């Protein structure tokens, strides 16, 4: 089990056949108050058709990760590999193919659709840009097909409508259809159902699940709602983020039912659930502090140590924990749990063998 | 099917209800209707709502956007926007044996009623503090506007309340709103709402837009304050989990009406209105079988041009031509202190019982070994 620390670091990052692979992504925003490190050392890979949920509280870096993956923001350091090639070295046709392959569905369907464009215009623009439709008839047929795919039916009723004539759920479906126009292999869905009412949310999640199964599209699904994450990514993985780092990652059932990182435990214990019996009796983890530290002043060692009940002086406040493989396939950045559960001796992330070099 | 704790809880609740008796009502609402004027016609946002609020209880109004929950809550303190009018109904407020007709109060009477008797915290109010005034000034202004002029007394009260919401008065009082986090501002708001010792507190979406751990803290704080101060709480939420956490009783609203009202455990374990049942099925939790999740087909009705009969019938799986399409059901007695506006509620009951029976079997078959570790408390809770 002692070698697993290397495996832990490399495990997520070096699987063969990944569509997208992030390797040690760092992002620092330059602000008036100085450098703001919003992402540190983010590494994971996504296989075709796989779902990975990024969860965490506001400001943890989940949206920034999503935007970096699709190229809306540049990383400060680290690489994104698309089919094994560094996305920043891609040129011309290859770059076009990469941009087509990765799409994003934004959080707010009221802000992400151009109000002056009809549905037809919204959906036909990318089809024309990438020459995916030949002639007027083909274009019409493609638009209708897209609308049907996202359950905006009867499609002919919707074609000439404008966003203001659609409800929130319908707008979000249109956003999905727009992302699908260019036949992506990989979609980042940023809080795509959070703004919707309960009764519509499930049907939209159903639509996304169907697309994943039918088209083999891989998803990064960003949400703050662990119940939704659990539901959508049951067969995939969950990555929990805290202050710009992934602090736990693993198969969804394992992370939800047997969380290893104390922060994940605290989150799961704190979530109000729609069942008075459960929610009023469930075990809570009491944190030592309620305040989330500022990104300008991230605590030394494990960033969670000032709030963590398992904290050990001299260990957690000095060594930055790497993602230890605590259970098969499940990694958590916690020195104490790694030692107690898996017998792994604490190391500092900066001393950990480089996954790339090891390969 | 009832476990021991459930029986115990029911007995406690019965005792509680018996103790408060008929004069335990602090607010009774009868036949309340609110309309918004729109170009196309009147928007019937609240229709013929009846309910009683009992002393010391916590009542949740739940429903989706546009169901009228916020309009209803706002109407109780008569702070509706200008396009809205209370077209019908009665709101009676009871305190110390006296009864006040809230809708008949003049401006002065209303000013006294608001905040001193009944305080309301609006949704997103944590962003509505005056940005150029310190928190101390906001406390003073509020108190003075309601006739409390003794500065020392105001200071004493605000310090006391801030400590009750787990804030450090020395730090918070001299601060400006932008210096406080969202969770802290929400707690300051609670303290501010309690400043004039109102009997009723109305909260609109008290934890929406807060992070999980902050939300947890606000929920625990609210439960603690209720125990300590004994005020009556009416809160509005779109989130069923909030009702599960904070409510003694739950009222589900749909298309402007309360369509089901009952004890929180009954509403969650034995809903009788197809809409409430649908909401439960559409809300994912951390332990339910994901494959059981189903959304409610269709969308809420146009509030200007409502369908005939039961307003939910176009979306309802239990609908029967004739009865449901012509007659809007009143709230019918479906259990102990539990009412639902559905002609065919026994069918909902039967469906739920069938599901429960089927689930009992599948639970035994599953018995996933890894679940027995960290989620042990949840698993036990369900068994």
XYZ file of C-alpha atoms in Angstrom:
742
model
C 0.000 0.000 0.000
C 2.967 2.346 0.392
C 3.454 2.782 -3.314
C -0.100 3.968 -3.721
C 0.833 7.599 -3.149
C 2.445 7.638 -6.551
C -0.427 5.715 -7.965
C -2.753 8.118 -6.274
C -1.208 11.064 -7.984
C -0.954 9.368 -11.300
C -4.087 7.269 -11.097
C -6.471 9.888 -12.312
C -4.051 11.571 -14.619
C -2.534 8.820 -16.686
C -5.321 6.541 -17.807
C -5.148 5.645 -21.451
C -7.929 6.635 -23.805
C -9.063 9.766 -21.983
C -10.768 12.380 -24.127
C -9.551 15.167 -21.933
C -6.868 15.075 -19.339
C -5.907 17.892 -17.005
C -2.383 17.796 -15.679
C -1.381 19.984 -12.728
C -3.494 22.925 -13.726
C -2.788 26.084 -11.744
C -4.568 29.369 -12.135
C -3.583 32.626 -10.505
C -5.653 35.751 -11.071
C -3.736 39.004 -10.810
C -5.818 41.366 -8.731
C -5.346 44.751 -7.123
C -4.745 43.051 -3.805
C -2.118 40.789 -5.275
C -2.024 37.313 -6.814
C -5.107 35.183 -6.155
C -4.421 31.450 -6.558
C -7.845 30.104 -7.515
C -6.729 26.673 -8.719
C -3.834 24.569 -7.493
C -2.645 21.352 -8.966
C -5.843 20.119 -10.596
C -5.320 16.787 -12.349
C -7.877 14.335 -13.647
C -8.847 12.592 -16.833
C -12.195 11.838 -18.428
C -12.902 8.810 -20.574
C -15.373 8.937 -23.485
C -18.925 8.933 -22.128
C -17.758 9.307 -18.552
C -19.302 11.704 -16.045
C -17.322 13.525 -13.460
C -19.048 15.856 -11.015
C -17.187 18.778 -9.539
C -18.772 19.745 -6.241
C -17.887 22.289 -3.627
C -18.970 25.567 -2.128
C -18.890 28.904 -3.909
C -15.395 30.120 -4.610
C -13.815 26.660 -4.558
C -12.825 26.892 -8.214
C -15.268 24.524 -9.858
C -16.501 26.969 -12.511
C -12.968 28.201 -13.232
C -11.911 24.586 -13.815
C -14.776 24.156 -16.271
C -13.908 27.334 -18.123
C -10.248 26.379 -18.382
C -11.142 22.968 -19.797
C -13.139 24.486 -22.649
C -10.551 27.187 -23.231
C -12.548 30.228 -22.086
C -9.806 31.038 -19.586
C -6.114 30.219 -19.924
C -4.393 28.323 -17.176
C -1.345 29.867 -15.523
C 0.511 26.575 -15.692
C -0.189 22.934 -16.396
C -1.494 21.189 -19.480
C -4.784 20.072 -20.923
C -4.426 17.074 -23.169
C -7.055 16.484 -25.813
C -6.694 12.920 -27.067
C -3.171 12.868 -25.728
C -2.055 16.165 -27.284
C -1.431 19.379 -25.404
C -4.306 21.683 -26.342
C -1.995 24.695 -26.494
C 0.131 23.157 -29.211
C -2.868 22.503 -31.457
C -3.014 24.619 -34.608
C -5.344 25.147 -37.535
C -7.624 22.209 -38.206
C -6.586 20.381 -35.066
C -7.424 23.387 -32.953
C -10.816 23.705 -34.658
C -11.479 20.049 -33.923
C -10.601 20.585 -30.272
C -12.878 23.616 -29.948
C -15.676 21.645 -31.567
C -15.140 18.676 -29.312
C -15.512 20.594 -26.068
C -18.628 22.619 -25.324
C -20.042 24.348 -22.295
C -23.581 24.876 -21.000
C -23.592 27.958 -18.833
C -25.325 28.342 -15.515
C -27.878 31.028 -16.284
C -30.140 30.346 -19.276
C -31.423 33.909 -19.030
C -27.992 35.393 -19.607
C -26.419 32.894 -21.989
C -28.837 33.174 -24.917
C -28.853 36.120 -27.302
C -32.318 37.694 -26.897
C -32.268 39.134 -30.418
C -31.816 35.765 -32.104
C -34.569 33.285 -32.792
C -34.063 29.663 -31.882
C -33.384 28.898 -35.512
C -30.680 31.547 -35.705
C -29.129 30.414 -32.426
C -28.878 26.819 -33.559
C -28.019 27.365 -37.211
C -25.037 29.685 -36.625
C -22.663 26.987 -35.332
C -23.932 24.523 -37.960
C -22.996 26.998 -40.681
C -19.721 28.006 -39.051
C -18.491 24.433 -39.036
C -20.182 23.568 -42.352
C -22.195 20.825 -40.710
C -25.260 21.397 -42.863
C -25.522 21.429 -46.613
C -28.220 23.657 -48.036
C -31.361 25.102 -46.540
C -33.284 21.843 -46.249
C -30.493 20.049 -44.483
C -30.081 23.000 -42.110
C -33.790 22.964 -41.266
C -33.747 19.222 -40.722
C -30.694 19.477 -38.449
C -32.279 22.207 -36.316
C -35.476 20.193 -35.938
C -33.487 17.109 -35.002
C -31.581 19.034 -32.331
C -34.769 20.400 -30.822
C -36.253 16.933 -30.681
C -33.141 15.587 -29.062
C -33.564 17.953 -26.132
C -37.326 17.341 -25.961
C -38.416 20.753 -27.232
C -41.358 19.277 -29.066
C -43.217 19.802 -31.331
C -40.008 21.234 -32.755
C -41.722 23.210 -35.524
C -43.515 25.295 -32.859
C -40.225 26.353 -31.353
C -38.089 27.104 -34.400
C -39.183 30.727 -34.825
C -39.524 31.613 -31.167
C -37.200 33.944 -29.290
C -35.673 33.222 -25.879
C -38.118 35.528 -24.062
C -40.957 33.279 -25.182
C -39.431 30.290 -23.421
C -39.589 29.235 -19.790
C -36.412 28.731 -17.777
C -36.441 24.981 -18.368
C -37.001 25.427 -22.103
C -34.180 27.965 -22.297
C -31.838 25.538 -20.612
C -32.880 22.858 -23.116
C -32.070 25.293 -25.906
C -28.623 25.878 -24.365
C -28.079 22.137 -24.414
C -29.221 21.911 -28.040
C -26.790 24.698 -28.911
C -23.933 22.829 -27.260
C -24.894 19.739 -29.262
C -24.887 21.498 -32.662
C -21.199 20.835 -33.224
C -21.332 17.182 -32.168
C -19.096 17.574 -29.136
C -17.383 14.671 -27.450
C -17.309 16.411 -24.173
C -19.596 18.919 -22.417
C -19.046 21.060 -19.343
C -22.419 21.616 -17.670
C -22.106 24.408 -15.123
C -24.925 24.318 -12.546
C -27.222 23.519 -15.436
C -30.236 22.583 -13.380
C -29.711 24.711 -10.268
C -31.896 27.561 -11.420
C -34.826 25.381 -12.323
C -37.841 24.364 -10.315
C -37.926 20.967 -8.679
C -40.524 19.511 -10.993
C -38.592 20.344 -14.183
C -35.139 19.610 -12.847
C -35.478 15.845 -12.991
C -36.695 15.791 -16.572
C -33.754 17.951 -17.663
C -31.348 15.643 -15.836
C -33.081 12.790 -17.629
C -32.416 14.487 -20.970
C -28.731 14.945 -20.115
C -28.427 11.322 -19.013
C -29.972 10.168 -22.278
C -27.539 12.267 -24.328
C -24.666 10.779 -22.406
C -25.896 7.252 -23.050
C -26.989 7.708 -26.673
C -24.253 9.972 -27.974
C -21.426 8.842 -25.702
C -20.741 12.441 -24.680
C -18.520 12.838 -21.635
C -19.533 15.362 -18.993
C -17.973 17.573 -16.413
C -21.012 18.325 -14.315
C -20.520 21.236 -11.962
C -22.895 21.582 -9.042
C -23.036 22.647 -5.423
C -25.816 20.153 -4.766
C -24.468 16.766 -3.716
C -27.844 15.079 -4.050
C -28.006 16.119 -7.701
C -24.382 15.054 -8.210
C -25.119 11.685 -6.693
C -28.121 11.275 -8.937
C -26.469 12.310 -12.205
C -23.048 10.764 -11.678
C -23.979 7.525 -9.950
C -21.956 5.545 -12.472
C -19.257 8.174 -12.725
C -17.010 9.960 -10.301
C -17.258 12.872 -7.915
C -14.450 15.321 -7.256
C -14.845 17.497 -4.177
C -13.062 20.833 -4.309
C -11.971 23.123 -1.499
C -10.058 26.389 -1.888
C -8.914 25.586 -5.390
C -7.846 22.005 -4.852
C -9.454 18.650 -5.382
C -9.498 17.183 -1.897
C -11.350 13.966 -2.660
C -12.108 12.095 -5.841
C -13.571 8.673 -6.456
C -16.494 6.646 -7.730
C -19.739 8.387 -6.743
C -21.210 5.623 -4.557
C -17.972 5.392 -2.592
C -17.578 9.128 -2.062
C -21.217 9.549 -0.984
C -21.506 6.451 1.192
C -18.003 6.300 2.567
C -16.354 9.704 2.329
C -12.730 9.820 3.453
C -11.895 13.501 3.628
C -13.256 15.286 6.717
C -14.481 18.151 4.532
C -16.540 15.782 2.391
C -17.937 14.299 5.587
C -18.807 17.726 6.920
C -20.596 18.624 3.698
C -22.566 15.396 3.561
C -23.538 15.724 7.211
C -24.627 19.347 6.782
C -26.872 18.940 3.768
C -30.535 19.374 4.607
C -32.456 16.475 3.128
C -36.033 16.258 2.001
C -36.968 13.765 4.707
C -37.575 15.036 8.247
C -36.746 11.634 9.726
C -33.316 11.519 8.125
C -32.378 15.145 8.227
C -33.146 15.674 11.916
C -31.261 12.623 13.093
C -28.252 12.398 10.863
C -24.775 12.579 12.234
C -23.077 15.907 11.856
C -19.444 16.719 11.843
C -18.635 19.776 13.900
C -16.010 21.987 12.381
C -13.622 23.982 14.506
C -14.373 27.142 12.570
C -17.152 28.328 10.298
C -15.112 30.772 8.294
C -13.728 29.815 4.922
C -10.182 31.193 4.726
C -9.475 33.749 2.042
C -7.734 32.607 -1.121
C -5.317 35.490 -0.595
C -4.173 33.861 2.565
C -4.496 30.096 2.197
C -3.489 28.290 5.410
C -0.164 26.483 5.342
C -0.096 22.701 5.009
C -3.583 21.340 4.496
C -5.810 24.323 3.656
C -8.636 22.736 5.646
C -6.670 22.323 8.879
C -7.978 25.433 10.704
C -11.513 23.994 10.461
C -10.757 20.285 10.654
C -11.667 18.237 13.734
C -9.042 15.603 12.878
C -6.257 18.174 12.697
C -2.867 17.213 14.136
C -0.348 19.847 15.059
C 2.986 19.613 13.286
C 1.519 17.472 10.544
C -1.528 19.088 8.994
C -0.264 22.643 9.351
C 3.076 21.918 7.705
C 2.731 19.246 5.005
C 0.486 19.841 1.995
C -1.385 16.541 1.594
C -1.284 14.855 -1.808
C -4.281 12.839 -2.961
C -3.627 9.557 -1.148
C -5.300 6.464 -2.503
C -7.141 5.542 0.673
C -9.595 3.052 -0.816
C -9.283 1.432 -4.249
C -10.068 4.144 -6.795
C -10.858 6.657 -4.087
C -8.345 9.341 -3.237
C -8.432 11.956 -0.517
C -5.976 14.650 0.482
C -5.906 13.908 4.198
C -2.776 12.826 6.083
C -4.696 11.550 9.075
C -7.214 9.426 7.201
C -4.493 8.036 4.915
C -2.509 6.917 7.950
C -5.458 5.627 9.979
C -7.342 3.854 7.212
C -4.672 2.798 4.739
C -1.472 2.930 6.804
C 0.149 5.399 4.406
C 2.911 7.499 5.927
C 2.408 11.256 5.473
C 4.383 13.001 2.772
C 4.342 16.501 1.381
C 2.765 17.035 -2.008
C 5.876 18.895 -3.159
C 8.050 15.868 -2.326
C 5.705 13.405 -3.991
C 7.129 11.669 -7.040
C 6.040 13.350 -10.225
C 3.341 11.337 -11.920
C 4.568 12.301 -15.373
C 8.169 11.430 -14.584
C 7.103 8.137 -13.034
C 5.349 7.237 -16.227
C -45.484 0.438 9.961
C -44.961 3.146 12.540
C -41.773 2.910 14.532
C -41.702 3.588 18.217
C -40.165 7.013 17.812
C -42.862 7.958 15.339
C -45.551 6.999 17.814
C -43.783 8.900 20.538
C -43.527 11.931 18.340
C -47.181 11.768 17.475
C -48.135 11.626 21.144
C -45.928 14.625 21.885
C -47.506 16.492 19.048
C -51.027 15.595 20.234
C -50.174 16.836 23.701
C -48.777 20.016 22.241
C -51.913 20.618 20.207
C -54.165 19.867 23.177
C -52.180 22.297 25.313
C -52.496 25.225 22.957
C -56.246 24.736 22.598
C -58.459 26.955 20.495
C -56.947 30.207 21.697
C -53.465 29.139 20.611
C -54.057 30.773 17.262
C -51.972 33.886 16.649
C -52.967 34.527 13.080
C -56.002 33.285 11.240
C -56.349 33.762 7.531
C -59.717 33.259 5.865
C -60.624 33.329 2.201
C -57.618 35.464 1.304
C -57.221 36.314 -2.375
C -54.651 38.546 -4.042
C -54.709 39.725 -7.637
C -52.092 41.464 -9.721
C -53.297 43.753 -12.475
C -51.743 42.850 -15.802
C -52.496 43.918 -19.351
C -54.081 40.584 -20.181
C -56.271 40.622 -17.070
C -56.100 39.837 -13.370
C -53.354 37.461 -12.251
C -54.878 35.331 -9.531
C -51.727 34.912 -7.487
C -53.421 33.860 -4.238
C -56.871 32.291 -4.263
C -59.108 31.750 -1.327
C -56.499 30.745 1.220
C -57.491 29.608 4.716
C -55.076 28.688 7.452
C -54.327 29.229 11.124
C -50.930 29.914 12.551
C -50.542 28.526 16.083
C -48.507 30.102 18.823
C -44.921 28.885 18.841
C -45.204 26.669 15.802
C -43.193 26.743 12.606
C -45.188 26.566 9.402
C -43.540 26.127 5.994
C -45.131 27.358 2.791
C -43.602 25.329 0.006
C -44.122 25.352 -3.725
C -42.430 26.206 -6.968
C -41.855 29.639 -8.459
C -45.089 31.419 -9.246
C -47.235 29.385 -6.865
C -48.057 32.452 -4.769
C -46.115 31.637 -1.632
C -44.242 34.932 -1.430
C -47.330 36.930 -2.400
C -49.287 35.236 0.375
C -46.604 35.939 2.975
C -46.246 39.546 1.833
C -50.006 40.077 1.920
C -50.042 39.181 5.622
C -47.987 42.294 6.426
C -49.652 44.287 3.625
C -46.455 45.095 1.806
C -47.608 44.027 -1.635
C -46.451 45.959 -4.679
C -48.817 48.556 -6.068
C -50.197 46.398 -8.886
C -51.434 43.898 -6.360
C -54.617 44.134 -4.354
C -56.109 41.968 -1.681
C -59.419 41.320 -3.387
C -61.057 39.273 -0.672
C -60.526 37.727 2.693
C -59.658 38.339 6.281
C -56.457 38.311 8.330
C -57.036 38.283 12.095
C -54.199 38.726 14.543
C -54.585 37.576 18.146
C -52.512 38.648 21.122
C -53.358 38.466 24.825
C -57.040 37.827 24.210
C -57.396 40.776 21.842
C -58.093 40.431 18.149
C -56.922 42.819 15.458
C -58.297 42.910 11.918
C -55.036 43.417 10.042
C -56.640 44.357 6.736
C -58.666 47.107 8.429
C -55.702 48.770 10.173
C -54.804 52.338 9.184
C -51.223 53.395 8.322
C -50.267 54.050 11.944
C -51.747 50.802 13.145
C -49.993 48.953 10.361
C -46.651 50.510 11.285
C -47.146 49.248 14.810
C -48.186 45.791 13.588
C -45.218 45.405 11.306
C -42.010 44.510 13.100
C -43.425 44.919 16.633
C -46.013 42.178 16.223
C -44.975 40.549 12.989
C -41.556 40.949 11.382
C -40.806 39.878 7.866
C -37.406 39.157 6.358
C -37.559 39.306 2.588
C -35.690 37.107 0.198
C -32.257 38.495 -0.544
C -32.643 41.083 2.221
C -29.080 40.340 3.212
C -28.184 42.395 0.172
C -30.566 45.198 1.103
C -28.750 46.720 4.060
C -27.974 50.380 3.608
C -24.337 50.163 2.472
C -23.246 53.479 4.001
C -24.566 52.838 7.512
C -22.919 50.736 10.177
C -24.833 47.785 11.573
C -25.283 49.706 14.835
C -26.961 52.560 12.953
C -29.294 50.140 11.176
C -30.394 48.773 14.543
C -30.965 52.297 15.892
C -32.896 53.448 12.832
C -35.176 50.458 13.019
C -35.857 50.917 16.706
C -36.462 54.656 16.389
C -38.802 54.248 13.447
C -40.915 52.072 15.701
C -40.893 54.398 18.674
C -37.990 53.089 20.750
C -35.741 56.056 21.476
C -33.599 54.989 24.427
C -30.149 54.584 22.845
C -28.701 52.616 25.746
C -31.649 50.239 25.658
C -31.305 49.776 21.896
C -27.605 49.058 22.320
C -28.262 46.568 25.088
C -30.921 44.760 23.073
C -28.917 44.605 19.869
C -25.848 43.269 21.664
C -27.946 40.655 23.374
C -29.566 39.562 20.106
C -26.313 39.478 18.169
C -24.874 37.179 20.810
C -27.956 34.993 20.464
C -27.266 34.607 16.725
C -23.659 33.733 17.550
C -22.051 36.958 16.432
C -19.581 39.094 18.322
C -21.341 42.463 18.917
C -18.059 44.333 19.342
C -16.982 43.247 15.930
C -20.302 43.416 14.101
C -21.921 46.629 15.389
C -19.227 49.030 14.107
C -18.977 47.150 10.765
C -20.456 48.156 7.448
C -22.536 45.539 5.641
C -19.881 44.865 2.994
C -17.475 43.789 5.716
C -19.682 40.848 6.679
C -20.080 37.525 4.888
C -23.440 36.345 3.546
C -24.013 34.030 6.477
C -23.168 36.781 8.949
C -25.529 39.239 7.261
C -28.311 36.664 7.347
C -27.724 36.291 11.089
C -27.675 40.079 11.598
C -31.022 40.192 9.780
C -32.484 37.643 12.163
C -31.285 39.717 15.114
C -32.772 42.820 13.510
C -36.085 41.059 12.939
C -36.184 40.094 16.615
C -35.265 43.578 17.846
C -38.815 44.642 18.688
C -39.761 41.249 20.116
C -42.417 40.354 17.565
C -44.700 37.416 18.143
C -44.509 36.260 14.532
C -41.507 36.108 12.224
C -42.005 35.624 8.492
C -38.954 34.520 6.501
C -38.886 34.384 2.722
C -36.339 31.823 1.485
C -34.113 32.192 4.556
C -31.174 30.158 3.284
C -31.408 30.333 -0.487
C -28.104 31.227 -2.149
C -26.059 30.362 0.936
C -23.415 27.644 0.906
C -24.122 24.291 2.501
C -22.162 24.786 5.711
C -23.500 28.329 6.170
C -27.014 27.090 5.474
C -26.589 24.402 8.106
C -25.473 27.024 10.584
C -28.505 29.256 9.870
C -30.883 26.303 10.224
C -29.377 25.303 13.566
C -29.455 28.911 14.706
C -33.142 29.280 13.775
C -34.054 26.090 15.596
C -32.120 27.278 18.639
C -33.725 30.726 18.633
C -37.190 29.233 18.357
C -36.566 27.032 21.354
C -35.173 29.903 23.365
C -37.530 32.729 22.432
C -40.662 30.826 21.463
C -41.707 33.023 18.556
C -44.011 31.774 15.848
C -42.347 31.151 12.508
C -43.858 31.234 9.050
C -41.372 30.637 6.283
C -41.478 30.369 2.546
C -39.214 28.014 0.641
C -38.955 26.262 -2.676
C -36.695 23.720 -1.033
C -38.441 20.723 0.509
C -35.349 20.009 2.584
C -35.794 23.315 4.406
C -39.309 22.319 5.375
C -38.027 18.934 6.522
C -35.489 20.703 8.724
C -37.420 23.588 10.199
C -41.170 23.038 10.046
C -43.710 21.605 12.457
C -46.362 21.837 9.781
C -46.102 22.155 6.021
C -48.469 23.798 3.552
C -47.979 23.009 -0.134
C -49.106 25.694 -2.544
C -50.046 25.298 -6.161
C -51.490 27.932 -8.503
C -52.267 30.313 -5.646
C -53.931 27.883 -3.269
C -52.876 25.802 -0.332
C -53.539 22.331 -1.683
C -52.237 20.311 1.232
C -51.578 21.095 4.870
C -50.392 18.802 7.616
C -47.774 17.743 10.126
C -44.299 17.725 8.591
C -43.877 13.966 9.077
C -47.236 13.255 7.474
C -46.531 15.517 4.511
C -43.222 13.795 3.818
C -44.143 10.205 4.642
C -47.772 10.161 3.642
C -48.569 12.984 1.215
C -52.128 12.812 -0.086
C -52.151 15.391 -2.834
C -50.695 14.182 -6.154
C -48.693 17.407 -6.482
C -47.025 17.102 -3.077
C -46.357 13.464 -3.853
C -44.873 14.523 -7.221
C -42.587 17.048 -5.541
C -41.314 14.362 -3.177
C -40.603 12.035 -6.085
C -38.762 14.779 -7.964
C -36.433 15.714 -5.123
C -33.242 13.686 -5.004
C -31.770 12.871 -1.607
C -28.520 11.247 -0.562
C -30.051 7.860 0.123
C -33.053 7.289 -2.117
C -32.840 5.016 -5.090
C -31.937 7.323 -7.963
C -33.994 5.364 -10.467
C -37.169 6.242 -8.578
C -36.841 9.924 -9.350
C -39.597 11.196 -11.607
C -40.371 14.733 -12.639
C -43.859 16.187 -12.876
C -45.010 16.364 -16.490
C -46.175 19.665 -17.937
C -45.863 23.111 -16.429
C -47.826 25.227 -13.943
C -51.013 26.850 -15.286
C -51.423 30.397 -16.552
C -52.629 32.341 -13.507
C -54.700 34.691 -15.662
C -56.559 31.945 -17.451
C -56.804 29.045 -15.018
C -58.057 25.632 -16.126
C -61.530 24.618 -14.920
C -61.914 22.180 -12.050
C -58.814 21.174 -10.123
C -55.963 23.435 -11.242
C -53.545 20.517 -11.166
C -55.626 18.170 -13.313
C -53.786 18.787 -16.621
C -50.577 17.426 -15.018
C -52.093 14.839 -12.721
C -51.648 11.094 -13.096
C -54.642 10.396 -10.848
C -57.013 12.654 -12.788
C -60.474 11.422 -13.725
C -62.554 13.097 -16.446
C -65.649 14.732 -15.063
C -65.040 15.296 -11.395
C -61.494 16.687 -11.643
C -62.085 18.688 -14.806
C -65.168 20.490 -13.506
C -65.011 20.850 -9.724
C -62.125 22.431 -7.824
C -61.773 20.304 -4.684
C -61.813 22.023 -1.274
C -59.325 20.953 1.413
C -60.638 17.554 2.519
C -59.854 15.811 5.777
C -57.384 13.036 4.903
C -55.909 12.274 8.313
C -55.342 13.702 11.731
C -54.866 17.475 11.287
C -54.052 16.715 7.682
C -56.023 18.124 4.767
C -55.580 17.832 1.015
C -57.463 19.287 -1.940
C -57.827 16.145 -4.028
C -61.001 14.249 -4.913
C -59.075 11.017 -5.291
C -56.630 11.174 -2.409
C -57.311 7.527 -1.447
C -55.746 6.569 -4.787
C -52.597 8.488 -3.863
C -52.568 6.733 -0.509
C -52.908 3.318 -2.135
C -50.070 4.052 -4.572
C -47.752 5.146 -1.788
C -48.576 2.091 0.319
C -47.843 -0.180 -2.651
C -44.530 1.553 -3.245
C -43.572 1.273 0.396
C -44.347 -2.431 0.401
C -42.278 -2.994 -2.741
C -39.416 -0.935 -1.334
C -39.366 -2.917 1.893
C -38.494 -5.977 -0.140
C -35.866 -4.356 -2.329
C -34.115 -2.807 0.694
C -33.420 -6.246 2.093
C -32.088 -7.459 -1.235
C -29.666 -4.586 -1.636
C -27.823 -4.548 1.697
C -24.703 -2.987 0.214
C -21.778 -3.697 2.487
C -19.896 -0.457 1.926
C -22.948 1.575 2.841
C -22.810 0.319 6.359
C -19.768 2.366 7.216
C -19.934 6.128 6.890
C -23.614 6.333 6.107
C -24.507 4.120 9.010
C -26.639 6.737 10.772
C -28.668 7.239 7.612
C -29.130 3.566 7.008
C -30.259 3.005 10.558
C -32.581 5.955 10.350
C -34.308 4.383 7.393
C -34.554 0.873 8.725
